[in-house]
C-alpha positions as a Python dict, from the first residue, in 0.01 Angstrom:
ca = {
    (1, 'M'): (0, 0, 0),
    (2, 'Y'): (-144, 302, -187),
    (3, 'V'): (-285, 600, -3),
    (4, 'V'): (-574, 742, -205),
    (5, 'N'): (-755, 1006, 2),
    (6, 'L'): (-634, 1274, 233),
    (7, 'N'): (-782, 1278, 580),
    (8, 'M'): (-1022, 1574, 565),
    (9, 'K'): (-1032, 1595, 944),
    (10, 'N'): (-675, 1723, 942),
    (11, 'I'): (-742, 1994, 685),
    (12, 'N'): (-871, 2324, 816),
    (13, 'S'): (-782, 2545, 521),
    (14, 'W'): (-624, 2551, 174),
    (15, 'S'): (-287, 2643, 321),
    (16, 'S'): (-286, 2338, 551),
    (17, 'I'): (-290, 2086, 263),
    (18, 'D'): (19, 1865, 246),
    (19, 'W'): (107, 1899, -126),
    (20, 'T'): (385, 1640, -104),
    (21, 'L'): (126, 1384, 5),
    (22, 'V'): (-118, 1501, -264),
    (23, 'N'): (143, 1459, -539),
    (24, 'R'): (241, 1118, -408),
    (25, 'N'): (-121, 995, -398),
    (26, 'V'): (-193, 1114, -753),
    (27, 'S'): (135, 980, -894),
    (28, 'R'): (85, 635, -746),
    (29, 'L'): (-265, 597, -886),
    (30, 'Q'): (-153, 726, -1226),
    (31, 'L'): (129, 473, -1230),
    (32, 'R'): (-118, 192, -1157),
    (33, 'I'): (-341, 314, -1444),
    (34, 'F'): (-42, 324, -1677),
    (35, 'R'): (68, -28, -1591),
    (36, 'A'): (-287, -165, -1627),
    (37, 'S'): (-310, 1, -1969),
    (38, 'V'): (21, -156, -2075),
    (39, 'Q'): (-122, -495, -1976),
    (40, 'K'): (-438, -418, -2185),
    (41, 'D'): (-658, -468, -1878),
    (42, 'L'): (-927, -214, -1969),
    (43, 'G'): (-1160, -308, -1683),
    (44, 'K'): (-889, -241, -1428),
    (45, 'V'): (-796, 85, -1603),
    (46, 'H'): (-1153, 217, -1574),
    (47, 'K'): (-1182, 106, -1213),
    (48, 'L'): (-861, 287, -1118),
    (49, 'Q'): (-963, 596, -1316),
    (50, 'K'): (-1290, 621, -1121),
    (51, 'L'): (-1096, 579, -798),
    (52, 'L'): (-862, 862, -898),
    (53, 'L'): (-1146, 1096, -1000),
    (54, 'S'): (-1321, 1047, -666),
    (55, 'S'): (-1005, 1098, -461),
    (56, 'E'): (-959, 1424, -270),
    (57, 'S'): (-594, 1433, -371),
    (58, 'A'): (-680, 1446, -743),
    (59, 'K'): (-937, 1723, -687),
    (60, 'F'): (-689, 1934, -491),
    (61, 'F'): (-419, 1866, -750),
    (62, 'A'): (-644, 1968, -1041),
    (63, 'T'): (-758, 2287, -868),
    (64, 'R'): (-405, 2389, -783),
    (65, 'K'): (-278, 2323, -1137),
    (66, 'T'): (-565, 2530, -1279),
    (67, 'E'): (-469, 2814, -1047),
    (68, 'Q'): (-108, 2798, -1169),
    (69, 'L'): (-215, 2790, -1535),
    (70, 'T'): (-449, 3089, -1505),
    (71, 'I'): (-172, 3316, -1377),
    (72, 'D'): (-11, 3334, -1725),
    (73, 'V'): (-330, 3346, -1933),
    (74, 'N'): (-455, 3688, -2035),
    (75, 'N'): (-820, 3582, -2016),
    (76, 'F'): (-774, 3515, -1647),
    (77, 'C'): (-576, 3824, -1557),
    (78, 'S'): (-859, 3931, -1322),
    (79, 'C'): (-863, 3591, -1156),
    (80, 'E'): (-648, 3722, -872),
    (81, 'V'): (-972, 3770, -676),
    (82, 'L'): (-1040, 3397, -700),
    (83, 'C'): (-679, 3289, -654),
    (84, 'G'): (-654, 3499, -340),
    (85, 'C'): (-972, 3350, -191),
    (86, 'K'): (-851, 3026, -34),
    (87, 'L'): (-1196, 2945, 101),
    (88, 'K'): (-1343, 2961, -249),
    (89, 'K'): (-1071, 2735, -389),
    (90, 'M'): (-1133, 2486, -112),
    (91, 'D'): (-1504, 2483, -193),
    (92, 'I'): (-1435, 2433, -567),
    (93, 'A'): (-1193, 2146, -503),
    (94, 'I'): (-1423, 1956, -266),
    (95, 'N'): (-1721, 1981, -502),
    (96, 'L'): (-1526, 1913, -824),
    (97, 'I'): (-1695, 1633, -1016),
    (98, 'L'): (-1734, 1524, -1379),
    (99, 'D'): (-2112, 1551, -1413),
    (100, 'G'): (-2130, 1568, -1792),
    (101, 'K'): (-2212, 1940, -1782),
    (102, 'I'): (-2037, 2269, -1852),
    (103, 'N'): (-2092, 2576, -1641),
    (104, 'S'): (-2224, 2842, -1879),
    (105, 'V'): (-2048, 3179, -1865),
    (106, 'K'): (-2318, 3359, -2066),
    (107, 'K'): (-2545, 3613, -1898),
    (108, 'A'): (-2335, 3626, -1583),
    (109, 'T'): (-2143, 3891, -1396),
    (110, 'E'): (-1772, 3930, -1460),
    (111, 'K'): (-1672, 3765, -1132),
    (112, 'L'): (-1915, 3476, -1188),
    (113, 'K'): (-1776, 3425, -1539),
    (114, 'L'): (-1425, 3396, -1396),
    (115, 'I'): (-1534, 3144, -1133),
    (116, 'R'): (-1726, 2930, -1384),
    (117, 'S'): (-1437, 2940, -1633),
    (118, 'F'): (-1203, 2835, -1352),
    (119, 'I'): (-1430, 2541, -1262),
    (120, 'N'): (-1458, 2431, -1626),
    (121, 'R'): (-1078, 2429, -1662),
    (122, 'A'): (-1039, 2246, -1328),
    (123, 'K'): (-1275, 1975, -1459),
    (124, 'Q'): (-1053, 1935, -1765),
    (125, 'E'): (-743, 1899, -1550),
    (126, 'L'): (-917, 1640, -1331),
    (127, 'A'): (-1020, 1437, -1638),
    (128, 'L'): (-668, 1456, -1782),
    (129, 'L'): (-522, 1314, -1460),
    (130, 'A'): (-714, 993, -1537),
    (131, 'L'): (-694, 988, -1918),
    (132, 'I'): (-328, 1074, -1978),
    (133, 'P'): (-170, 767, -1806),
    (134, 'Q'): (-409, 537, -1995),
    (135, 'W'): (-313, 684, -2332),
    (136, 'E'): (56, 735, -2262),
    (137, 'A'): (83, 358, -2268),
    (138, 'N'): (-64, 354, -2620),
    (139, 'F'): (44, 673, -2795),
    (140, 'E'): (290, 631, -3082),
    (141, 'P'): (656, 721, -3014),
    (142, 'C'): (687, 990, -3283),
    (143, 'N'): (398, 1201, -3151),
    (144, 'Y'): (551, 1484, -2946),
    (145, 'G'): (263, 1729, -2898),
    (146, 'F'): (148, 1825, -2547),
    (147, 'R'): (268, 1510, -2374),
    (148, 'P'): (452, 1471, -2043),
    (149, 'G'): (827, 1450, -2088),
    (150, 'R'): (817, 1580, -2447),
    (151, 'S'): (854, 1923, -2603),
    (152, 'I'): (887, 2116, -2927),
    (153, 'F'): (1264, 2067, -2905),
    (154, 'D'): (1217, 1687, -2916),
    (155, 'A'): (1019, 1719, -3239),
    (156, 'L'): (1285, 1947, -3391),
    (157, 'E'): (1561, 1707, -3285),
    (158, 'A'): (1373, 1428, -3462),
    (159, 'V'): (1353, 1639, -3779),
    (160, 'L'): (1723, 1721, -3752),
    (161, 'S'): (1809, 1352, -3711),
    (162, 'A'): (1598, 1253, -4014),
    (163, 'L'): (1754, 1522, -4236),
    (164, 'S'): (2112, 1501, -4113),
    (165, 'K'): (2230, 1254, -4380),
    (166, 'R'): (2013, 1320, -4685),
    (167, 'Q'): (1785, 1552, -4878),
    (168, 'A'): (1416, 1470, -4859),
    (169, 'W'): (1071, 1552, -4979),
    (170, 'V'): (839, 1662, -4700),
    (171, 'L'): (461, 1625, -4681),
    (172, 'Q'): (335, 1899, -4450),
    (173, 'V'): (-6, 1867, -4285),
    (174, 'D'): (-182, 2138, -4081),
    (175, 'A'): (-525, 2037, -3955),
    (176, 'S'): (-567, 2304, -3687),
    (177, 'E'): (-859, 2478, -3859),
    (178, 'C'): (-1068, 2178, -3958),
    (179, 'F'): (-1127, 2005, -3623),
    (180, 'A'): (-1461, 2178, -3568),
    (181, 'S'): (-1615, 1933, -3817),
    (182, 'I'): (-1479, 1615, -3659),
    (183, 'D'): (-1724, 1331, -3584),
    (184, 'H'): (-1792, 1371, -3210),
    (185, 'D'): (-1932, 1022, -3159),
    (186, 'L'): (-1635, 861, -3334),
    (187, 'L'): (-1383, 1063, -3132),
    (188, 'T'): (-1561, 992, -2804),
    (189, 'K'): (-1567, 620, -2882),
    (190, 'K'): (-1199, 629, -2976),
    (191, 'C'): (-1115, 764, -2628),
    (192, 'N'): (-1206, 413, -2504),
    (193, 'T'): (-1326, 526, -2165),
    (194, 'F'): (-1623, 468, -1932),
    (195, 'P'): (-1975, 619, -1981),
    (196, 'S'): (-1958, 913, -1738),
    (197, 'M'): (-1627, 1028, -1888),
    (198, 'E'): (-1774, 990, -2239),
    (199, 'N'): (-2065, 1216, -2140),
    (200, 'Q'): (-1826, 1480, -2014),
    (201, 'I'): (-1615, 1462, -2331),
    (202, 'R'): (-1931, 1500, -2545),
    (203, 'A'): (-2024, 1809, -2344),
    (204, 'W'): (-1681, 1963, -2411),
    (205, 'L'): (-1706, 1882, -2780),
    (206, 'K'): (-2051, 2042, -2804),
    (207, 'D'): (-1904, 2349, -2632),
    (208, 'N'): (-1662, 2385, -2927),
    (209, 'A'): (-1355, 2256, -2743),
    (210, 'L'): (-1183, 2179, -3074),
    (211, 'N'): (-1184, 2522, -3237),
    (212, 'S'): (-867, 2643, -3409),
    (213, 'N'): (-764, 2863, -3114),
    (214, 'Q'): (-778, 2586, -2853),
    (215, 'V'): (-628, 2283, -3027),
    (216, 'Q'): (-281, 2442, -3012),
    (217, 'T'): (-291, 2492, -2634),
    (218, 'E'): (-265, 2249, -2348),
    (219, 'G'): (-582, 2106, -2198),
    (220, 'I'): (-852, 1862, -2303),
    (221, 'S'): (-845, 2003, -2659),
    (222, 'S'): (-484, 1909, -2727),
    (223, 'F'): (-537, 1567, -2568),
    (224, 'L'): (-835, 1496, -2796),
    (225, 'V'): (-628, 1601, -3098),
    (226, 'N'): (-362, 1345, -3002),
    (227, 'V'): (-631, 1078, -2966),
    (228, 'A'): (-784, 1169, -3304),
    (229, 'F'): (-449, 1138, -3485),
    (230, 'H'): (-348, 823, -3299),
    (231, 'G'): (-283, 554, -3560),
    (232, 'V'): (-122, 768, -3832),
    (233, 'E'): (228, 639, -3760),
    (234, 'N'): (110, 277, -3753),
    (235, 'L'): (-74, 337, -4082),
    (236, 'L'): (246, 466, -4244),
    (237, 'N'): (445, 169, -4115),
    (238, 'K'): (194, -72, -4272),
    (239, 'F'): (207, 125, -4598),
    (240, 'A'): (589, 111, -4600),
    (241, 'S'): (604, -263, -4528),
    (242, 'S'): (351, -348, -4801),
    (243, 'F'): (365, -94, -5085),
    (244, 'L'): (737, -13, -5076),
    (245, 'K'): (830, -381, -5064),
    (246, 'I'): (601, -471, -5355),
    (247, 'D'): (731, -190, -5575),
    (248, 'H'): (1092, -287, -5499),
    (249, 'Y'): (1193, 43, -5347),
    (250, 'N'): (1494, 55, -5119),
    (251, 'S'): (1462, -25, -4753),
    (252, 'E'): (1464, 343, -4655),
    (253, 'S'): (1193, 411, -4399),
    (254, 'I'): (925, 679, -4407),
    (255, 'N'): (983, 928, -4125),
    (256, 'F'): (684, 1064, -3933),
    (257, 'I'): (708, 1355, -3685),
    (258, 'G'): (387, 1480, -3525),
    (259, 'Y'): (311, 1764, -3288),
    (260, 'G'): (-58, 1808, -3215),
    (261, 'C'): (-243, 1881, -3539),
    (262, 'N'): (80, 1960, -3728),
    (263, 'F'): (293, 1677, -3862),
    (264, 'L'): (555, 1597, -4122),
    (265, 'I'): (613, 1288, -4337),
    (266, 'L'): (962, 1267, -4492),
    (267, 'Y'): (1085, 1050, -4777),
    (268, 'S'): (1334, 1078, -5065),
    (269, 'D'): (1079, 1009, -5344),
    (270, 'R'): (797, 1254, -5422),
    (271, 'D'): (585, 986, -5594),
    (272, 'V'): (579, 783, -5275),
    (273, 'L'): (459, 1087, -5077),
    (274, 'E'): (182, 1143, -5331),
    (275, 'K'): (59, 789, -5258),
    (276, 'V'): (101, 851, -4883),
    (277, 'K'): (-112, 1164, -4924),
    (278, 'I'): (-396, 955, -5067),
    (279, 'V'): (-374, 705, -4779),
    (280, 'L'): (-364, 989, -4527),
    (281, 'E'): (-665, 1163, -4683),
    (282, 'S'): (-875, 848, -4646),
    (283, 'F'): (-773, 827, -4277),
    (284, 'L'): (-865, 1191, -4214),
    (285, 'E'): (-1190, 1153, -4408),
    (286, 'S'): (-1294, 874, -4171),
    (287, 'L'): (-1269, 1128, -3886),
    (288, 'G'): (-1512, 1362, -4064),
    (289, 'L'): (-1263, 1647, -4108),
    (290, 'D'): (-1345, 1933, -4347),
    (291, 'F'): (-1096, 1901, -4636),
    (292, 'N'): (-1156, 2260, -4745),
    (293, 'L'): (-976, 2379, -4432),
    (294, 'L'): (-703, 2112, -4436),
    (295, 'K'): (-361, 2240, -4539),
    (296, 'M'): (-135, 1986, -4714),
    (297, 'R'): (164, 2048, -4939),
    (298, 'I'): (480, 1871, -5057),
    (299, 'V'): (811, 2061, -5050),
    (300, 'H'): (1178, 1973, -5088),
    (301, 'T'): (1441, 2059, -4831),
    (302, 'Y'): (1700, 2167, -5092),
    (303, 'K'): (1558, 2190, -5444),
    (304, 'K'): (1329, 2465, -5564),
    (305, 'E'): (1027, 2304, -5728),
    (306, 'V'): (671, 2438, -5705),
    (307, 'H'): (749, 2588, -5364),
    (308, 'P'): (1075, 2744, -5242),
    (309, 'P'): (1307, 2497, -5063),
    (310, 'G'): (1259, 2442, -4693),
    (311, 'F'): (949, 2458, -4474),
    (312, 'D'): (818, 2609, -4149),
    (313, 'F'): (738, 2382, -3856),
    (314, 'L'): (644, 2483, -3500),
    (315, 'G'): (769, 2839, -3550),
    (316, 'F'): (1103, 2739, -3703),
    (317, 'N'): (1226, 2735, -4062),
    (318, 'I'): (1407, 2416, -4167),
    (319, 'I'): (1615, 2402, -4485),
    (320, 'H'): (1916, 2232, -4641),
    (321, 'K'): (2207, 2453, -4749),
    (322, 'S'): (2527, 2369, -4935),
    (323, 'R'): (2846, 2367, -4736),
    (324, 'W'): (3163, 2533, -4850),
    (325, 'G'): (3416, 2290, -4994),
    (326, 'Y'): (3775, 2329, -5112),
    (327, 'V'): (3901, 2242, -5461),
    (328, 'G'): (4177, 1985, -5414),
    (329, 'N'): (4463, 2123, -5207),
    (330, 'T'): (4398, 2483, -5311),
    (331, 'K'): (4243, 2756, -5103),
    (332, 'K'): (3965, 2813, -5354),
    (333, 'R'): (3623, 2756, -5197),
    (334, 'I'): (3308, 2642, -5378),
    (335, 'F'): (2961, 2527, -5278),
    (336, 'S'): (2937, 2148, -5271),
    (337, 'E'): (2595, 1986, -5327),
    (338, 'R'): (2729, 1665, -5181),
    (339, 'K'): (2796, 1832, -4848),
    (340, 'L'): (2474, 1968, -4704),
    (341, 'I'): (2399, 2123, -4368),
    (342, 'T'): (2057, 2134, -4204),
    (343, 'L'): (1971, 2482, -4076),
    (344, 'I'): (1695, 2539, -3820),
    (345, 'N'): (1616, 2899, -3735),
    (346, 'P'): (1310, 3089, -3608),
    (347, 'S'): (1073, 3147, -3900),
    (348, 'K'): (1024, 3495, -4046),
    (349, 'N'): (661, 3494, -3939),
    (350, 'E'): (755, 3405, -3581),
    (351, 'I'): (1008, 3688, -3569),
    (352, 'K'): (755, 3935, -3709),
    (353, 'I'): (497, 3836, -3447),
    (354, 'H'): (753, 3885, -3169),
    (355, 'L'): (866, 4224, -3297),
    (356, 'R'): (504, 4331, -3340),
    (357, 'E'): (437, 4235, -2977),
    (358, 'L'): (736, 4438, -2851),
    (359, 'K'): (632, 4738, -3061),
    (360, 'K'): (274, 4716, -2936),
    (361, 'I'): (386, 4719, -2571),
    (362, 'I'): (614, 5020, -2625),
    (363, 'K'): (348, 5213, -2822),
    (364, 'S'): (67, 5130, -2578),
    (365, 'Y'): (257, 5239, -2267),
    (366, 'E'): (406, 5573, -2370),
    (367, 'G'): (282, 5734, -2049),
    (368, 'V'): (415, 5481, -1796),
    (369, 'S'): (742, 5511, -1609),
    (370, 'Q'): (1064, 5358, -1738),
    (371, 'E'): (1062, 5106, -1451),
    (372, 'K'): (709, 4990, -1541),
    (373, 'L'): (801, 4954, -1911),
    (374, 'I'): (1101, 4739, -1818),
    (375, 'D'): (874, 4515, -1607),
    (376, 'L'): (642, 4471, -1906),
    (377, 'L'): (912, 4397, -2164),
    (378, 'N'): (1146, 4170, -1968),
    (379, 'P'): (913, 3865, -1941),
    (380, 'V'): (825, 3884, -2312),
    (381, 'I'): (1190, 3904, -2419),
    (382, 'E'): (1305, 3629, -2182),
    (383, 'R'): (1022, 3389, -2271),
    (384, 'W'): (1071, 3426, -2648),
    (385, 'T'): (1450, 3403, -2632),
    (386, 'L'): (1446, 3089, -2417),
    (387, 'S'): (1191, 2924, -2648),
    (388, 'K'): (1417, 2985, -2950),
    (389, 'S'): (1759, 2962, -2788),
    (390, 'Q'): (1845, 2606, -2894),
    (391, 'F'): (1807, 2684, -3265),
    (392, 'S'): (1906, 3051, -3293),
    (393, 'T'): (2222, 3250, -3362),
    (394, 'S'): (2374, 3544, -3178),
    (395, 'R'): (2347, 3745, -3500),
    (396, 'L'): (1968, 3715, -3494),
    (397, 'F'): (1952, 3825, -3130),
    (398, 'Q'): (2171, 4127, -3209),
    (399, 'K'): (1937, 4232, -3492),
    (400, 'L'): (1638, 4204, -3259),
    (401, 'D'): (1816, 4417, -2999),
    (402, 'I'): (1884, 4687, -3258),
    (403, 'Y'): (1515, 4692, -3351),
    (404, 'L'): (1414, 4707, -2983),
    (405, 'Y'): (1650, 4993, -2898),
    (406, 'K'): (1531, 5194, -3199),
    (407, 'H'): (1175, 5190, -3063),
    (408, 'L'): (1294, 5258, -2707),
    (409, 'W'): (1478, 5563, -2834),
    (410, 'D'): (1160, 5686, -3008),
    (411, 'W'): (968, 5619, -2685),
    (412, 'S'): (1215, 5831, -2488),
    (413, 'R'): (1204, 6120, -2737),
    (414, 'K'): (823, 6129, -2740),
    (415, 'R'): (822, 6162, -2362),
    (416, 'H'): (1060, 6459, -2377),
    (417, 'P'): (1022, 6635, -2716),
    (418, 'M'): (1203, 6945, -2590),
    (419, 'M'): (1496, 6762, -2430),
    (420, 'T'): (1829, 6732, -2612),
    (421, 'E'): (1957, 6393, -2724),
    (422, 'T'): (2245, 6414, -2476),
    (423, 'K'): (2009, 6457, -2180),
    (424, 'I'): (1787, 6173, -2302),
    (425, 'K'): (2089, 5941, -2316),
    (426, 'V'): (2195, 6043, -1966),
    (427, 'S'): (1843, 5994, -1828),
    (428, 'Y'): (1747, 5663, -1991),
    (429, 'F'): (2060, 5494, -2125),
    (430, 'H'): (2355, 5417, -1901),
    (431, 'K'): (2697, 5257, -1917),
    (432, 'L'): (2707, 4950, -1695),
    (433, 'G'): (3036, 4763, -1688),
    (434, 'N'): (3147, 4687, -2041),
    (435, 'Q'): (2803, 4768, -2182),
    (436, 'S'): (2715, 5112, -2308),
    (437, 'L'): (2369, 5257, -2375),
    (438, 'V'): (2189, 5014, -2146),
    (439, 'F'): (1821, 5099, -2108),
    (440, 'A'): (1800, 5108, -1727),
    (441, 'K'): (1643, 5295, -1436),
    (442, 'K'): (1855, 5417, -1146),
    (443, 'L'): (1701, 5326, -810),
    (444, 'T'): (1803, 5384, -451),
    (445, 'V'): (1756, 5086, -218),
    (446, 'N'): (1888, 5095, 139),
    (447, 'N'): (2099, 5402, 57),
    (448, 'R'): (2257, 5214, -232),
    (449, 'E'): (2225, 5299, -599),
    (450, 'I'): (2122, 5007, -819),
    (451, 'Y'): (2010, 4984, -1181),
    (452, 'K'): (1701, 4804, -1297),
    (453, 'K'): (1791, 4724, -1657),
    (454, 'L'): (1608, 4593, -1959),
    (455, 'L'): (1691, 4241, -2067),
    (456, 'T'): (1817, 4211, -2423),
    (457, 'H'): (1787, 3905, -2643),
    (458, 'S'): (2165, 3872, -2640),
    (459, 'S'): (2193, 3896, -2262),
    (460, 'V'): (1934, 3634, -2164),
    (461, 'K'): (2118, 3351, -1994),
    (462, 'F'): (2021, 2993, -2066),
    (463, 'G'): (2198, 2685, -1943),
    (464, 'K'): (2277, 2380, -2147),
    (465, 'L'): (1960, 2181, -2211),
    (466, 'T'): (1973, 1842, -2041),
    (467, 'H'): (1625, 1727, -2142),
    (468, 'T'): (1624, 1373, -2277),
    (469, 'K'): (1343, 1248, -2494),
    (470, 'N'): (1146, 961, -2347),
    (471, 'K'): (1137, 662, -2578),
    (472, 'G'): (864, 420, -2668),
    (473, 'I'): (554, 379, -2455),
    (474, 'S'): (713, 521, -2140),
    (475, 'S'): (679, 883, -2260),
    (476, 'G'): (733, 1019, -1916),
    (477, 'S'): (456, 823, -1744),
    (478, 'D'): (651, 529, -1609),
    (479, 'S'): (944, 744, -1503),
    (480, 'T'): (776, 1058, -1373),
    (481, 'M'): (490, 885, -1195),
    (482, 'K'): (714, 691, -963),
    (483, 'S'): (738, 835, -616),
}
């Protein structure tokens, strides 16, 4: 038996909600939607989706998730007033409904803008609770963008697997800036949902939900991008089974790796990718995309042709390099083109953006205390390092630390232009254990001296990643929705 609604008589406040029960109710209904979608029973899918949208559990779940998301978003940094008001959150959750409208934030006070923005995002989260399990049963396996149980690392692992044994030509596609011109009616129809949900999706599309800044973030925008590109992998499989077989090419498959509006198509023959490009352009043209803003190019992973070898994907640079080989039994080493290694490192542009962010924080807060500066820098350093840790080297982290400490030294000298270098070192940089010149602040807590120190890229600890990519149509739905 499936419990759908919470008993409102037992709820007196936001803090009295049983979140274990809420999660269980939502997960069970999502699992039923997923299974009905696998069985291609569209009528049952829509019926269960309406049941989920009307359930109190889903409304509470969506409101709470929106609250958690707004904590880390700069646009909602003032939303602490709303997040702290449990009565207001309760009122929003109870009255949350997909009415086909968007609460306008124009000509409103700052607090009202925050509340309306919060409600608009909560509506998106509520809609996604119903739409995601339906589409997780249908999405193609090589689409990794913004899906439960999948991450950027899964996409990079797929690239690494495809390039581990051979060189390849790569067709890069970036459609992030051309989604504003997409055919709204066609996309809404492709969502294959019921009328009230279609009206709400149209309202989001009219409100410019698919601009270039939003399609690369989680929410309804990224979901609609996945729906729009659904069918590309199947199109390539049909092309490979027909064209490649007719032209007597080898049985080598065309590899497709997608992440949102960025995707790669890999093959060993450039001429084949040129034909794939034509097929892909006709598919994208049917969506009404503006080709003037579409970025497509063909590069090689090892050879230098029109473009330098290698390519950037999801903030990482991917390239083939020659391995060292030995001549016979001698100790003489040479580069061997037969032995290639696939290198994946953070791209130069990604590193520049990160260093620019660190420099901006240090420059903007010259007047704050050392303790406050450490609090500002530590989350930025930790977040970036963890996001790049799987495909980075200790040498890169050391170079970043040198850059960081150079600007911290300038920051210290500007605060005390008349102080000697020795005194600055004593005041701001300390020797802690085996580490010297650690940027740290000495504090006294309970009559004990402790040091609040700055994290460095080299010192961030990250455990061994145990994430396993979900395969096929499961994609996290069938496994994570079970209670």
